[in-house]
Amino acid sequence: MNENSLKSDTFNVCAVFVMSNKLEQSVCIKFCVKLGKSATETFEIIKKAFEDEAMSRSKTFEWHKRFIEGREDINDDSRAGRLSTAAVLNQVI
């Protein structure tokens, strides 16, 4: 196994974890909306549950608003280009 292959495998594992964690948080936000929790209450719950891995306040509020407005899909909207984590992971590796 060469160094580039190892970097690629490490990136893939990290990207899957980030995406999985993000989906879990989206589900939790959707659940809080269904319970009638405010965006602030939801953010506090997310912080408590996910600690250092919690999404930002602005992202939590953004997702909360989407679900209040009737969004059902928990997946992020697709965008063209590299994942935002790609640049960060390349710097770390």
CSV table of C-alpha atoms in Angstrom, one decimal:
chain,number,residue,atom,x,y,z
A,1,MET,CA,0.0,0.0,0.0
A,2,ASN,CA,1.5,3.3,-1.0
A,3,GLU,CA,1.3,6.7,0.8
A,4,ASN,CA,-1.3,8.1,-1.6
A,5,SER,CA,-3.6,5.1,-1.2
A,6,LEU,CA,-3.3,5.4,2.6
A,7,LYS,CA,-4.2,9.1,2.4
A,8,SER,CA,-7.2,8.4,0.2
A,9,ASP,CA,-8.5,5.6,2.5
A,10,THR,CA,-8.0,7.9,5.5
A,11,PHE,CA,-10.0,10.7,3.7
A,12,ASN,CA,-12.8,8.3,2.8
A,13,VAL,CA,-13.2,7.0,6.4
A,14,CYS,CA,-13.2,10.6,7.7
A,15,ALA,CA,-15.7,11.8,5.1
A,16,VAL,CA,-18.0,8.9,5.9
A,17,PHE,CA,-17.9,9.8,9.6
A,18,VAL,CA,-18.5,13.4,9.0
A,19,MET,CA,-21.5,12.7,6.7
A,20,SER,CA,-22.9,10.1,9.1
A,21,ASN,CA,-22.6,12.5,12.1
A,22,LYS,CA,-24.2,15.3,10.1
A,23,LEU,CA,-27.2,13.0,9.2
A,24,GLU,CA,-27.6,12.0,12.8
A,25,GLN,CA,-27.8,15.6,13.8
A,26,SER,CA,-30.3,16.4,11.0
A,27,VAL,CA,-32.5,13.6,12.3
A,28,CYS,CA,-32.3,15.0,15.8
A,29,ILE,CA,-33.2,18.5,14.6
A,30,LYS,CA,-36.1,17.2,12.7
A,31,PHE,CA,-37.3,15.3,15.8
A,32,CYS,CA,-37.0,18.5,17.9
A,33,VAL,CA,-39.1,20.4,15.4
A,34,LYS,CA,-41.8,17.8,15.6
A,35,LEU,CA,-41.7,18.1,19.4
A,36,GLY,CA,-42.2,21.9,19.0
A,37,LYS,CA,-38.8,22.8,20.3
A,38,SER,CA,-37.4,26.3,19.4
A,39,ALA,CA,-34.2,26.7,17.4
A,40,THR,CA,-32.4,27.7,20.6
A,41,GLU,CA,-33.7,24.7,22.6
A,42,THR,CA,-32.7,22.5,19.7
A,43,PHE,CA,-29.2,23.9,19.5
A,44,GLU,CA,-28.8,23.3,23.3
A,45,ILE,CA,-29.9,19.7,22.8
A,46,ILE,CA,-27.5,19.2,19.9
A,47,LYS,CA,-24.6,20.6,21.8
A,48,LYS,CA,-25.3,18.4,24.8
A,49,ALA,CA,-25.7,15.2,22.7
A,50,PHE,CA,-22.9,15.7,20.3
A,51,GLU,CA,-20.5,17.9,22.4
A,52,ASP,CA,-17.4,18.8,20.3
A,53,GLU,CA,-18.9,17.2,17.2
A,54,ALA,CA,-22.0,19.4,17.3
A,55,MET,CA,-22.9,21.4,14.2
A,56,SER,CA,-22.6,25.2,14.5
A,57,ARG,CA,-25.4,27.3,15.9
A,58,SER,CA,-26.0,28.9,12.5
A,59,LYS,CA,-26.2,25.4,10.8
A,60,THR,CA,-28.6,24.1,13.5
A,61,PHE,CA,-30.8,27.2,13.1
A,62,GLU,CA,-30.7,26.8,9.3
A,63,TRP,CA,-31.8,23.1,9.5
A,64,HIS,CA,-34.4,24.0,12.1
A,65,LYS,CA,-35.9,26.6,9.7
A,66,ARG,CA,-35.9,24.1,6.8
A,67,PHE,CA,-37.9,21.6,8.9
A,68,ILE,CA,-40.3,24.2,10.2
A,69,GLU,CA,-41.0,25.2,6.6
A,70,GLY,CA,-42.0,21.6,5.8
A,71,ARG,CA,-38.8,20.0,4.6
A,72,GLU,CA,-38.8,16.3,5.0
A,73,ASP,CA,-35.5,15.2,3.5
A,74,ILE,CA,-32.7,14.9,6.1
A,75,ASN,CA,-29.9,14.9,3.4
A,76,ASP,CA,-28.0,18.0,2.6
A,77,ASP,CA,-28.7,19.6,-0.8
A,78,SER,CA,-26.2,18.4,-3.3
A,79,ARG,CA,-23.6,20.8,-4.6
A,80,ALA,CA,-21.0,20.7,-7.2
A,81,GLY,CA,-17.3,20.5,-6.3
A,82,ARG,CA,-15.2,19.0,-3.5
A,83,LEU,CA,-16.5,18.4,-0.1
A,84,SER,CA,-15.7,21.2,2.3
A,85,THR,CA,-13.9,18.7,4.5
A,86,ALA,CA,-11.6,17.7,1.7
A,87,ALA,CA,-9.4,20.8,2.0
A,88,VAL,CA,-9.1,20.5,5.7
A,89,LEU,CA,-8.3,16.8,5.6
A,90,ASN,CA,-5.6,17.3,3.0
A,91,GLN,CA,-4.0,19.9,5.3
A,92,VAL,CA,-4.1,17.6,8.2
A,93,ILE,CA,-2.7,14.6,6.3
